């Protein structure tokens, strides 16, 4: 009988362990602590035999897992542990010698006790300063693999020291999948985007269920890991349960290689939005190529497009005769201009634009309205009308033909003017909702509004995808244009967390609402609730499977 | 009743005590005492992670747990299930490297 394991709580003690604790208390654990020793690699094992190696008292075997009885200190191997418990009454709980982990012979399973872990971890911490610490799975590499440049090696050493201060087996009440990302040198743009990607429900489920096979990927490309492989590595690391900050060096390097062709790679701070698009592009390049090389992006089946790609519709109407030409363009995100109608003046002298008189608040819905408002094309942009057979004044209207599973909204805060040779950041606060209904921005709504209530057939069956979204991540930018800092806020199970590089903290809603959002990520309501246990307003059906589609049960 | 509870009868420990320690045992003891075994184990762990073996085993475990149901699986079950596949799927170059290192160690330890 394995102990029932809820996702975010410590497993309950098995009956035998509970009985043992009632009888013995913590004295057994404490005396064990004197026999513990930590190897240079960070493993804490039991070392109490100076003259000979530990052997099973039944078969004299010395191989495999050996267990030390907490009551009588006799040693049994995995084949005979049960025998020991059966032959001595009450000797059910033993400790794995090599791993310092509790095992119950009668349950034939590992058991967990926070008090025991405390004892082991404190010994581990005490021994740490004497050992040269090797960082965990995430960055352990052989020398031939270490191709990153010396600049990043320096940061590795810094992050090693930071990691050694932390408790590796911290029992935290934070949900699975929350892990800080070390800043490798102005890489907060990357960290912030990664945190959002790590929690985009369908994207996360894809990688956590192992759908990107690193093995076959490696074989196809002569042993080099593609960008998606490196993302997969990050998923494994972040959802592993280890809370120590992780250094996403491989993704950075892999992205450098990908973006070198686009001349994006450099040591400077990059734009988070550009990085976001670039990463999705890199994943598409690898995944898409294998399967659908000729299809356009709208129907591409790679995970990047399946999750993030939507379809925009652009209607250009001739003002003379009223005929409209429609084009469709796939998009990975929607870039929104901030609505300036509420603000009276713009301070050009300074590098930032601040509202002089706040006659209204800039809201996300205002920006979306602006996005889908009919826009008169300038006289220098007259389009050729097929009906009139000449160039005419026209107006253009954007709408969303198909919503993606994850809607990424990019707020255009950075204005670059090539003509005036200057760039500035718009610091206005943008009010954004946590629940978003995109119905009024769908092509069906927009077109109907323009032409009145008529029955139109729309090519893409919009009834299939819901238009209701829930927010799950916000990337904020603070500071000046050149020297700013990106931070991501994540909403997991109705609690907001601030992910500031390596530091994760709980924050309240008000903080998030007051932040200066740069990119906002919404997931379709059903997907968001499925991923987050549906605690709030969605009714739980009695037949609901408690085993959610996230594979991290370790 | 599950398999882990029913075990085959164990050989009598008294019989074995009389035998001379096997060559393998002597080597193992020497490796442990000098701390070399710990180093080799670390190296092995690193190699198995690099080549993706660990991830394969993890996937096998996940598949097994998914099939059996989360609350019906013990660590023993998992070990029993993945051990044959695990042993069989270790790449040859890793075996070769470890053998080489053990040989090298024995040579310098025998002196």
XYZ file of C-alpha atoms in Angstrom:
665
model
C 0.000 0.000 0.000
C 1.730 3.063 -1.270
C 0.832 6.248 0.527
C -1.714 8.456 -1.185
C 0.169 11.277 -2.824
C -1.629 14.558 -3.453
C 0.188 16.780 -5.835
C 1.426 19.462 -3.497
C 1.498 17.991 -0.012
C 3.896 15.736 1.839
C 2.886 12.093 1.691
C 1.361 10.743 4.883
C 3.461 8.464 7.045
C 2.650 4.801 6.589
C 1.155 3.043 9.589
C 4.402 1.290 10.453
C 6.437 4.467 10.352
C 3.838 6.259 12.443
C 4.009 3.466 15.026
C 7.783 3.621 15.053
C 7.713 7.339 15.680
C 5.217 6.938 18.495
C 7.526 4.485 20.221
C 10.912 5.928 19.468
C 10.335 9.576 18.725
C 13.245 11.248 17.026
C 16.024 9.590 19.001
C 16.673 7.006 16.320
C 17.080 9.701 13.676
C 19.399 11.756 15.854
C 21.742 8.896 16.613
C 21.791 8.060 12.939
C 23.000 11.545 12.187
C 26.365 10.712 13.709
C 26.880 7.991 11.151
C 26.045 10.164 8.169
C 28.712 11.505 5.893
C 28.396 13.610 2.784
C 30.458 12.762 -0.246
C 31.984 15.503 -2.391
C 29.147 14.982 -4.821
C 26.512 15.983 -2.363
C 25.228 12.542 -1.479
C 24.675 11.850 2.164
C 25.233 8.203 3.033
C 25.659 6.119 6.126
C 29.290 5.379 6.936
C 29.907 3.460 10.094
C 31.994 0.508 9.121
C 35.698 1.159 9.305
C 37.039 -2.303 8.851
C 34.640 -4.003 6.507
C 31.978 -3.217 3.978
C 28.326 -3.614 4.964
C 26.812 -6.989 4.153
C 23.339 -8.472 4.414
C 22.996 -10.488 7.608
C 20.999 -13.167 5.796
C 22.945 -13.793 2.617
C 26.177 -11.904 3.140
C 25.533 -10.031 -0.041
C 27.132 -6.618 -0.463
C 25.607 -5.536 -3.755
C 22.499 -3.561 -4.592
C 20.462 -1.650 -2.053
C 21.372 -2.305 1.565
C 19.189 -1.241 4.436
C 20.056 -0.449 8.025
C 17.440 -1.240 10.636
C 16.587 1.751 12.785
C 16.043 -0.402 15.863
C 18.810 -3.005 15.860
C 21.216 -1.634 13.232
C 21.327 -4.931 11.405
C 21.786 -4.792 7.680
C 19.620 -6.479 5.094
C 19.614 -6.404 1.330
C 16.513 -5.656 -0.715
C 15.695 -9.346 -1.023
C 15.791 -9.920 2.716
C 14.478 -6.707 4.169
C 11.020 -8.207 4.511
C 12.466 -11.255 6.231
C 14.059 -9.048 8.835
C 10.778 -7.272 9.547
C 8.980 -10.594 9.767
C 11.524 -12.168 12.091
C 11.774 -9.233 14.479
C 8.616 -7.615 15.677
C 8.531 -3.864 15.225
C 11.657 -3.701 13.080
C 9.783 -2.428 10.057
C 11.489 0.820 9.260
C 14.932 0.781 7.723
C 17.210 3.280 6.034
C 18.783 2.897 2.599
C 22.483 3.089 3.399
C 23.661 4.707 0.228
C 20.878 7.207 -0.199
C 19.795 7.949 3.390
C 16.176 7.341 2.555
C 13.490 5.689 4.658
C 12.057 2.375 3.571
C 9.279 0.364 5.152
C 9.843 -3.386 4.845
C 6.235 -4.293 5.357
C 4.934 -1.821 2.812
C 7.812 -2.713 0.488
C 8.028 0.905 -0.447
C 9.851 4.106 0.239
C 8.272 6.239 2.928
C 8.767 9.873 3.794
C 9.084 11.774 7.021
C 9.915 15.483 7.115
C 11.610 15.051 10.494
C 13.967 12.478 9.058
C 14.698 14.640 6.058
C 15.531 17.522 8.377
C 18.146 15.419 10.092
C 19.735 14.337 6.846
C 19.655 17.772 5.284
C 21.174 19.499 8.277
C 24.057 17.041 8.146
C 24.343 17.704 4.443
C 24.492 21.444 5.049
C 27.048 21.067 7.791
C 29.333 19.091 5.539
C 28.935 21.379 2.566
C 31.675 23.946 3.182
C 34.203 21.134 3.355
C 33.296 19.703 0.018
C 33.753 21.058 -3.450
C 30.189 21.228 -4.607
C 29.096 19.924 -7.944
C 25.879 21.351 -9.313
C 22.974 19.040 -9.976
C 21.685 17.266 -13.077
C 20.811 20.476 -14.797
C 24.313 21.627 -15.608
C 26.378 18.524 -15.037
C 28.224 18.014 -18.315
C 31.356 16.284 -19.453
C 34.212 18.450 -20.605
C 33.706 17.755 -24.275
C 30.182 19.152 -24.116
C 31.141 22.412 -22.492
C 31.292 24.601 -25.557
C 29.867 27.745 -23.969
C 32.216 30.670 -23.823
C 34.282 31.719 -20.863
C 31.929 34.567 -20.006
C 29.289 32.094 -19.004
C 31.711 29.835 -17.156
C 32.343 32.695 -14.762
C 28.656 32.923 -14.000
C 28.521 29.175 -13.478
C 30.948 29.490 -10.621
C 28.953 32.304 -9.080
C 25.749 30.340 -9.330
C 27.454 27.280 -7.854
C 28.144 29.145 -4.640
C 24.596 30.441 -4.561
C 23.263 26.940 -4.993
C 25.350 25.476 -2.205
C 23.653 27.783 0.273
C 20.263 26.400 -0.602
C 18.504 23.404 0.832
C 18.356 20.838 -1.942
C 15.492 18.923 -0.472
C 13.475 21.891 0.643
C 9.923 20.882 1.308
C 8.236 23.862 -0.158
C 4.551 24.544 -0.429
C 5.083 26.108 -3.828
C 3.427 24.278 -6.667
C 5.385 22.002 -8.936
C 7.173 23.740 -11.745
C 8.246 26.875 -9.915
C 11.954 27.276 -10.061
C 14.169 30.313 -10.269
C 16.330 30.880 -13.328
C 19.783 32.300 -12.868
C 20.679 35.444 -14.743
C 23.650 34.610 -16.945
C 24.455 38.216 -17.744
C 21.616 40.476 -18.915
C 19.523 37.424 -19.698
C 16.401 38.449 -17.814
C 14.744 38.857 -21.203
C 15.204 35.141 -21.717
C 14.314 34.105 -18.181
C 11.062 36.032 -18.226
C 9.915 34.466 -21.483
C 10.976 30.987 -20.367
C 8.927 31.275 -17.183
C 5.857 32.131 -19.227
C 6.480 29.258 -21.658
C 7.041 26.828 -18.820
C 3.512 27.437 -17.628
C 1.574 27.712 -20.857
C -0.764 24.740 -20.351
C -0.739 22.939 -23.708
C 2.904 23.756 -24.331
C 3.874 22.431 -20.927
C 1.793 19.297 -21.257
C 3.436 18.508 -24.565
C 6.938 18.577 -23.176
C 6.172 17.029 -19.812
C 4.512 14.065 -21.428
C 7.713 13.511 -23.322
C 6.339 14.184 -26.771
C 9.558 15.721 -27.949
C 11.885 12.787 -28.179
C 15.420 13.946 -27.631
C 16.793 10.604 -28.714
C 15.329 10.560 -32.204
C 16.030 14.258 -32.495
C 19.686 13.756 -31.716
C 19.950 10.908 -34.186
C 18.490 13.036 -36.909
C 20.883 15.915 -36.475
C 24.143 14.118 -35.796
C 24.101 14.389 -32.043
C 23.328 18.084 -31.670
C 20.451 19.117 -29.480
C 17.917 21.338 -31.153
C 16.248 24.288 -29.446
C 13.184 22.215 -28.622
C 15.415 19.567 -27.036
C 16.936 22.215 -24.822
C 13.507 23.484 -23.897
C 12.653 19.887 -23.016
C 15.701 19.758 -20.759
C 14.502 22.894 -18.989
C 11.054 21.418 -18.472
C 12.567 18.348 -16.878
C 14.771 20.448 -14.674
C 12.122 22.923 -13.587
C 9.471 20.292 -12.882
C 11.915 17.954 -11.176
C 11.043 19.189 -7.708
C 14.485 20.652 -7.141
C 14.011 24.256 -6.026
C 17.543 25.511 -6.455
C 17.847 28.106 -9.197
C 18.603 26.674 -12.584
C 20.914 28.089 -15.209
C 19.386 27.880 -18.669
C 22.744 28.059 -20.364
C 21.976 25.478 -22.992
C 18.875 27.251 -24.222
C 20.776 30.488 -24.406
C 23.531 28.896 -26.418
C 21.108 27.052 -28.641
C 19.164 30.248 -29.252
C 22.377 32.101 -30.058
C 23.110 29.554 -32.702
C 19.653 29.901 -34.145
C 19.579 33.678 -34.085
C 23.107 34.159 -35.312
C 21.651 33.838 -38.748
C 19.348 36.722 -37.928
C 22.072 38.777 -36.271
C 20.227 38.896 -33.002
C 22.870 37.288 -30.861
C 24.968 39.535 -28.726
C 25.813 40.055 -25.102
C 23.474 42.967 -24.672
C 20.033 42.974 -23.279
C 17.585 41.785 -25.873
C 13.937 42.501 -26.267
C 11.803 39.860 -24.591
C 9.192 39.951 -27.314
C 11.782 39.429 -30.023
C 13.207 36.542 -28.071
C 9.741 35.030 -27.687
C 9.093 35.103 -31.417
C 12.584 33.875 -32.126
C 12.250 30.888 -29.809
C 8.947 29.817 -31.306
C 10.490 30.205 -34.699
C 13.414 28.051 -33.684
C 11.126 25.317 -32.405
C 9.100 25.455 -35.589
C 12.173 25.193 -37.733
C 13.132 21.932 -36.160
C 9.752 20.370 -35.565
C 7.917 21.717 -38.567
C 10.532 20.748 -41.057
C 10.344 17.142 -40.170
C 6.705 16.833 -40.968
C 5.055 19.524 -43.035
C 7.604 21.431 -45.071
C 5.239 22.907 -47.573
C 2.224 23.893 -45.525
C 1.919 27.487 -44.497
C 2.287 28.421 -40.887
C -1.426 28.553 -40.255
C -1.757 24.794 -40.553
C 1.625 23.858 -39.222
C 1.498 21.060 -36.697
C 4.599 21.907 -34.747
C 3.987 22.511 -31.071
C 4.876 26.185 -31.270
C 2.217 26.863 -33.846
C -0.363 24.512 -32.461
C -0.303 26.381 -29.190
C 0.406 29.983 -30.115
C -0.647 30.467 -33.696
C -3.847 32.271 -34.510
C -5.223 33.740 -37.683
C -5.728 37.419 -38.299
C -8.101 38.745 -40.864
C -7.568 41.996 -42.652
C -10.432 43.614 -44.558
C -9.593 46.445 -46.885
C -12.638 48.318 -48.102
C -12.725 50.727 -50.979
C -14.350 53.954 -49.902
C -15.715 54.652 -53.319
C -17.592 51.470 -54.129
C -17.588 49.591 -50.865
C -16.072 46.366 -52.158
C -13.814 44.604 -49.719
C -10.807 42.442 -50.204
C -9.948 40.077 -47.405
C -6.637 38.525 -46.559
C -5.645 36.144 -43.806
C -2.343 36.146 -41.997
C -1.170 33.761 -39.328
C 0.272 35.315 -36.200
C 2.053 34.069 -33.124
C 1.027 37.026 -31.035
C -0.802 40.341 -31.319
C 1.111 43.565 -30.917
C -1.030 46.349 -29.540
C -0.482 50.053 -29.627
C -1.394 51.879 -26.501
C -4.479 53.963 -26.873
C -3.465 57.611 -26.768
C -6.925 59.120 -26.864
C -7.107 59.533 -23.115
C -3.941 61.507 -22.706
C -3.533 65.157 -23.412
C 0.138 65.766 -23.995
C 3.327 64.026 -24.811
C 6.633 65.067 -23.354
C 9.083 64.706 -26.201
C 12.060 66.266 -24.473
C 12.424 63.427 -22.013
C 12.950 59.907 -23.141
C 9.745 58.760 -21.561
C 6.171 59.626 -22.202
C 4.124 60.435 -19.154
C 0.492 61.434 -18.923
C 0.062 65.076 -18.025
C -3.582 64.955 -17.278
C -4.990 61.593 -16.564
C -8.426 62.009 -17.996
C -8.845 58.296 -18.262
C -6.977 55.077 -17.680
C -5.481 53.161 -20.518
C -7.029 49.708 -20.546
C -6.343 46.566 -22.480
C -9.799 46.542 -23.989
C -9.178 50.072 -25.249
C -6.022 48.833 -26.957
C -7.872 45.892 -28.449
C -10.584 48.258 -29.642
C -7.895 50.379 -31.230
C -6.475 47.289 -32.888
C -9.772 46.304 -34.461
C -10.989 49.798 -35.272
C -11.335 50.658 -38.946
C -8.331 52.677 -39.934
C -8.306 54.996 -42.853
C -5.296 54.357 -44.986
C -3.351 57.467 -45.781
C -3.463 59.093 -49.173
C -0.011 57.725 -49.892
C -1.360 54.238 -49.262
C -4.198 54.159 -51.748
C -5.019 50.624 -52.699
C -5.958 49.449 -56.108
C -9.627 48.537 -56.107
C -10.542 45.677 -58.413
C -14.085 46.925 -58.806
C -13.317 50.540 -59.608
C -10.238 49.635 -61.615
C -8.230 52.416 -60.036
C -6.525 53.433 -56.856
C -8.986 54.623 -54.256
C -9.028 55.776 -50.693
C -9.731 52.834 -48.487
C -9.918 51.817 -44.930
C -8.603 48.717 -43.277
C -9.987 46.740 -40.404
C -8.272 43.985 -38.487
C -10.038 41.198 -36.656
C -9.235 37.781 -35.326
C -10.385 34.933 -37.496
C -9.105 32.140 -35.314
C -7.961 32.439 -31.723
C -4.958 30.429 -30.599
C -4.947 28.157 -27.559
C -2.636 30.599 -25.851
C -3.124 34.246 -26.672
C 0.029 36.324 -26.389
C -0.473 40.060 -26.317
C 2.488 42.348 -26.798
C 2.187 45.941 -25.663
C 4.241 48.225 -27.836
C 6.043 50.275 -25.275
C 9.222 50.795 -27.196
C 9.110 53.284 -30.002
C 11.988 53.374 -32.386
C 12.030 56.196 -34.841
C 14.602 55.752 -37.557
C 13.875 59.192 -38.939
C 14.312 61.035 -35.683
C 17.067 58.650 -34.606
C 15.635 58.106 -31.236
C 13.943 55.478 -29.202
C 11.714 55.922 -26.238
C 9.743 53.889 -23.829
C 6.126 54.537 -23.009
C 5.708 54.224 -19.274
C 1.960 54.521 -19.066
C 0.211 52.116 -16.831
C -2.016 49.660 -18.640
C -4.954 48.144 -16.876
C -5.533 44.544 -17.870
C -8.141 42.005 -16.822
C -7.494 38.546 -15.445
C -10.387 37.106 -17.421
C -10.676 38.144 -21.018
C -13.516 37.653 -23.441
C -12.323 38.016 -27.003
C -15.716 37.546 -28.632
C -16.057 41.148 -29.712
C -12.725 41.040 -31.532
C -13.505 37.953 -33.552
C -14.031 38.420 -37.245
C -17.647 37.371 -36.928
C -18.393 40.148 -34.458
C -16.331 42.792 -36.207
C -17.700 42.120 -39.631
C -21.262 41.931 -38.384
C -20.854 45.207 -36.572
C -19.631 46.829 -39.692
C -22.320 45.512 -41.955
C -25.209 45.055 -39.616
C -26.976 41.873 -38.643
C -26.713 39.619 -41.619
C -26.070 35.914 -41.878
C -22.533 35.348 -42.935
C -20.690 32.106 -43.185
C -17.233 32.198 -41.829
C -14.598 29.895 -43.159
C -13.034 28.921 -39.896
C -15.515 27.378 -37.559
C -15.276 29.850 -34.745
C -17.846 28.047 -32.639
C -15.261 25.354 -31.948
C -12.818 27.428 -30.017
C -14.067 29.334 -27.042
C -13.332 33.039 -26.859
C -12.963 33.132 -23.099
C -9.465 33.338 -21.721
C -7.779 33.330 -18.364
C -4.503 35.046 -17.669
C -1.593 32.913 -16.506
C 1.518 34.997 -17.070
C 2.564 38.631 -17.340
C 6.005 39.817 -18.361
C 6.717 43.263 -17.023
C 9.448 45.709 -17.868
C 10.760 48.277 -15.448
C 13.349 50.942 -15.910
C 14.727 52.740 -18.890
C 14.847 51.599 -22.442
C 18.455 50.461 -22.486
C 18.861 49.381 -18.905
C 15.611 47.859 -17.847
C 14.708 44.647 -16.142
C 12.158 42.002 -17.057
C 10.140 40.168 -14.423
C 7.433 37.558 -14.925
C 4.347 37.139 -12.790
C 2.760 33.707 -12.934
C -0.695 32.735 -11.806
C -0.844 29.176 -10.543
C -3.884 27.855 -8.735
C -5.147 31.371 -8.122
C -1.964 32.497 -6.437
C 0.366 34.947 -8.082
C 4.113 34.363 -8.021
C 6.818 36.828 -8.973
C 9.670 35.275 -10.929
C 12.589 37.676 -10.800
C 15.451 35.644 -12.276
C 16.479 33.283 -9.483
C 14.027 34.578 -6.912
C 10.471 33.348 -6.701
C 8.096 34.974 -4.238
C 4.388 34.993 -3.601
C 2.723 38.302 -4.387
C -0.811 39.575 -4.203
C -3.110 40.558 -7.042
C -2.709 44.255 -6.433
C 1.021 44.085 -7.132
C 0.417 42.396 -10.430
C -2.278 44.851 -11.452
C -0.026 47.769 -10.629
C 2.891 46.443 -12.659
C 3.951 47.740 -16.025
C 2.938 44.923 -18.322
C 4.836 44.309 -21.514
C 3.582 40.922 -22.605
C 0.428 39.299 -21.321
C -0.368 35.625 -21.790
C -3.886 34.266 -21.720
C -4.887 30.628 -22.014
C -8.265 29.393 -23.154
C -10.418 29.093 -20.093
C -10.907 25.324 -20.275
C -7.178 24.692 -20.623
C -6.343 27.040 -17.775
C -8.769 25.391 -15.380
C -7.768 21.890 -16.371
C -4.191 22.748 -15.608
C -4.901 24.521 -12.356
C -7.320 22.173 -10.680
C -10.339 24.275 -11.535
C -10.817 25.596 -8.061
C -12.611 28.845 -8.699
C -15.771 29.048 -10.695
C -15.710 25.936 -12.811
C -17.900 23.204 -11.321
C -16.031 19.996 -10.699
C -17.658 17.036 -12.318
C -17.800 14.006 -10.033
C -16.134 11.817 -12.627
C -13.119 14.049 -12.859
C -9.810 12.298 -12.991
C -7.585 13.597 -10.220
C -4.517 12.622 -12.167
C -4.009 15.712 -14.265
C -2.235 15.708 -17.575
C 1.021 16.828 -16.060
C 3.532 14.104 -15.717
C 5.485 15.481 -12.801
C 4.569 13.149 -9.980
C 8.066 12.880 -8.575
C -0.705 -10.783 -2.825
C 1.976 -8.981 -4.698
C 5.207 -10.452 -5.937
C 7.413 -8.420 -3.684
C 5.930 -10.075 -0.631
C 6.454 -13.631 -1.758
C 10.131 -14.294 -2.066
C 11.969 -17.484 -2.988
C 13.542 -19.288 -0.024
C 16.818 -17.670 0.930
C 20.057 -19.628 0.912
C 21.393 -20.379 4.325
C 23.890 -17.687 5.261
C 25.927 -20.124 7.322
C 26.969 -22.068 4.232
C 28.570 -19.075 2.564
C 30.659 -17.937 5.485
C 33.015 -20.795 5.047
C 33.860 -20.017 1.439
C 36.881 -18.022 0.396
C 36.007 -14.494 -0.710
C 35.635 -14.440 -4.478
C 37.960 -12.407 -6.622
C 35.135 -10.102 -7.495
C 34.540 -9.392 -3.854
C 38.156 -8.529 -3.223
C 38.149 -6.068 -6.084
C 34.913 -4.556 -4.855
C 36.245 -4.186 -1.334
C 39.403 -2.547 -2.597
C 37.397 -0.133 -4.717
C 35.166 0.862 -1.853
C 37.907 1.272 0.696
C 39.946 3.555 -1.493
C 36.926 5.620 -2.426
C 37.401 4.778 -6.064
C 34.014 3.138 -6.284
C 32.292 6.350 -5.291
C 34.151 8.233 -8.014
C 33.295 5.604 -10.591
C 29.660 5.702 -9.571
C 29.600 9.463 -10.033
C 31.164 9.118 -13.443
C 28.630 6.476 -14.372
C 25.771 8.650 -13.240
C 27.042 11.532 -15.326
C 27.441 9.364 -18.427
C 24.012 7.821 -18.091
C 22.383 11.199 -17.793
C 24.256 12.561 -20.789
C 23.278 9.761 -23.100
C 19.637 10.017 -22.101
C 19.458 6.688 -20.324
C 18.102 8.239 -17.189
C 15.343 9.948 -19.127
C 14.463 6.670 -20.785
C 14.126 5.001 -17.413
C 12.051 7.892 -16.155
C 9.739 7.501 -19.119
C 9.430 3.785 -18.459
C 8.539 4.486 -14.861
C 5.947 7.059 -15.875
C 4.372 4.671 -18.349
C 4.235 1.941 -15.737
C 2.722 4.251 -13.139
C 0.182 5.495 -15.631
C -0.815 1.924 -16.382
C -0.944 0.698 -12.824
C -2.386 3.813 -11.225
C -0.530 6.198 -8.964
C -1.574 4.670 -5.677
C -0.733 1.070 -6.505
C 2.925 1.351 -7.293
C 5.858 0.851 -4.935
C 9.502 1.622 -5.462
C 10.200 -2.099 -5.501
C 7.765 -2.555 -8.377
C 9.477 0.132 -10.365
C 12.920 -1.310 -9.727
C 11.733 -4.749 -10.730
C 10.155 -3.455 -13.913
C 12.936 -1.290 -15.232
C 15.981 -3.291 -14.162
C 16.064 -5.738 -17.114
C 15.492 -3.043 -19.697
C 17.892 -0.731 -17.895
C 20.728 -3.211 -17.821
C 20.214 -4.120 -21.427
C 20.148 -0.580 -22.733
C 23.384 0.753 -21.335
C 25.523 1.875 -24.269
C 28.651 -0.138 -24.925
C 30.980 2.799 -24.824
C 30.024 3.473 -21.218
C 30.731 -0.114 -20.229
C 34.038 0.058 -22.031
C 35.045 3.256 -20.307
C 34.254 1.952 -16.855
C 36.065 -1.315 -17.472
C 39.049 0.638 -18.636
C 39.053 2.747 -15.518
C 38.709 -0.247 -13.224
C 41.610 -1.946 -14.982
C 43.734 1.142 -14.676
C 42.926 1.415 -11.012
C 43.784 -2.210 -10.307
C 47.068 -1.889 -12.085
C 48.173 1.005 -9.954
C 46.680 -0.513 -6.791
C 48.489 -3.790 -7.233
C 51.853 -2.099 -7.195
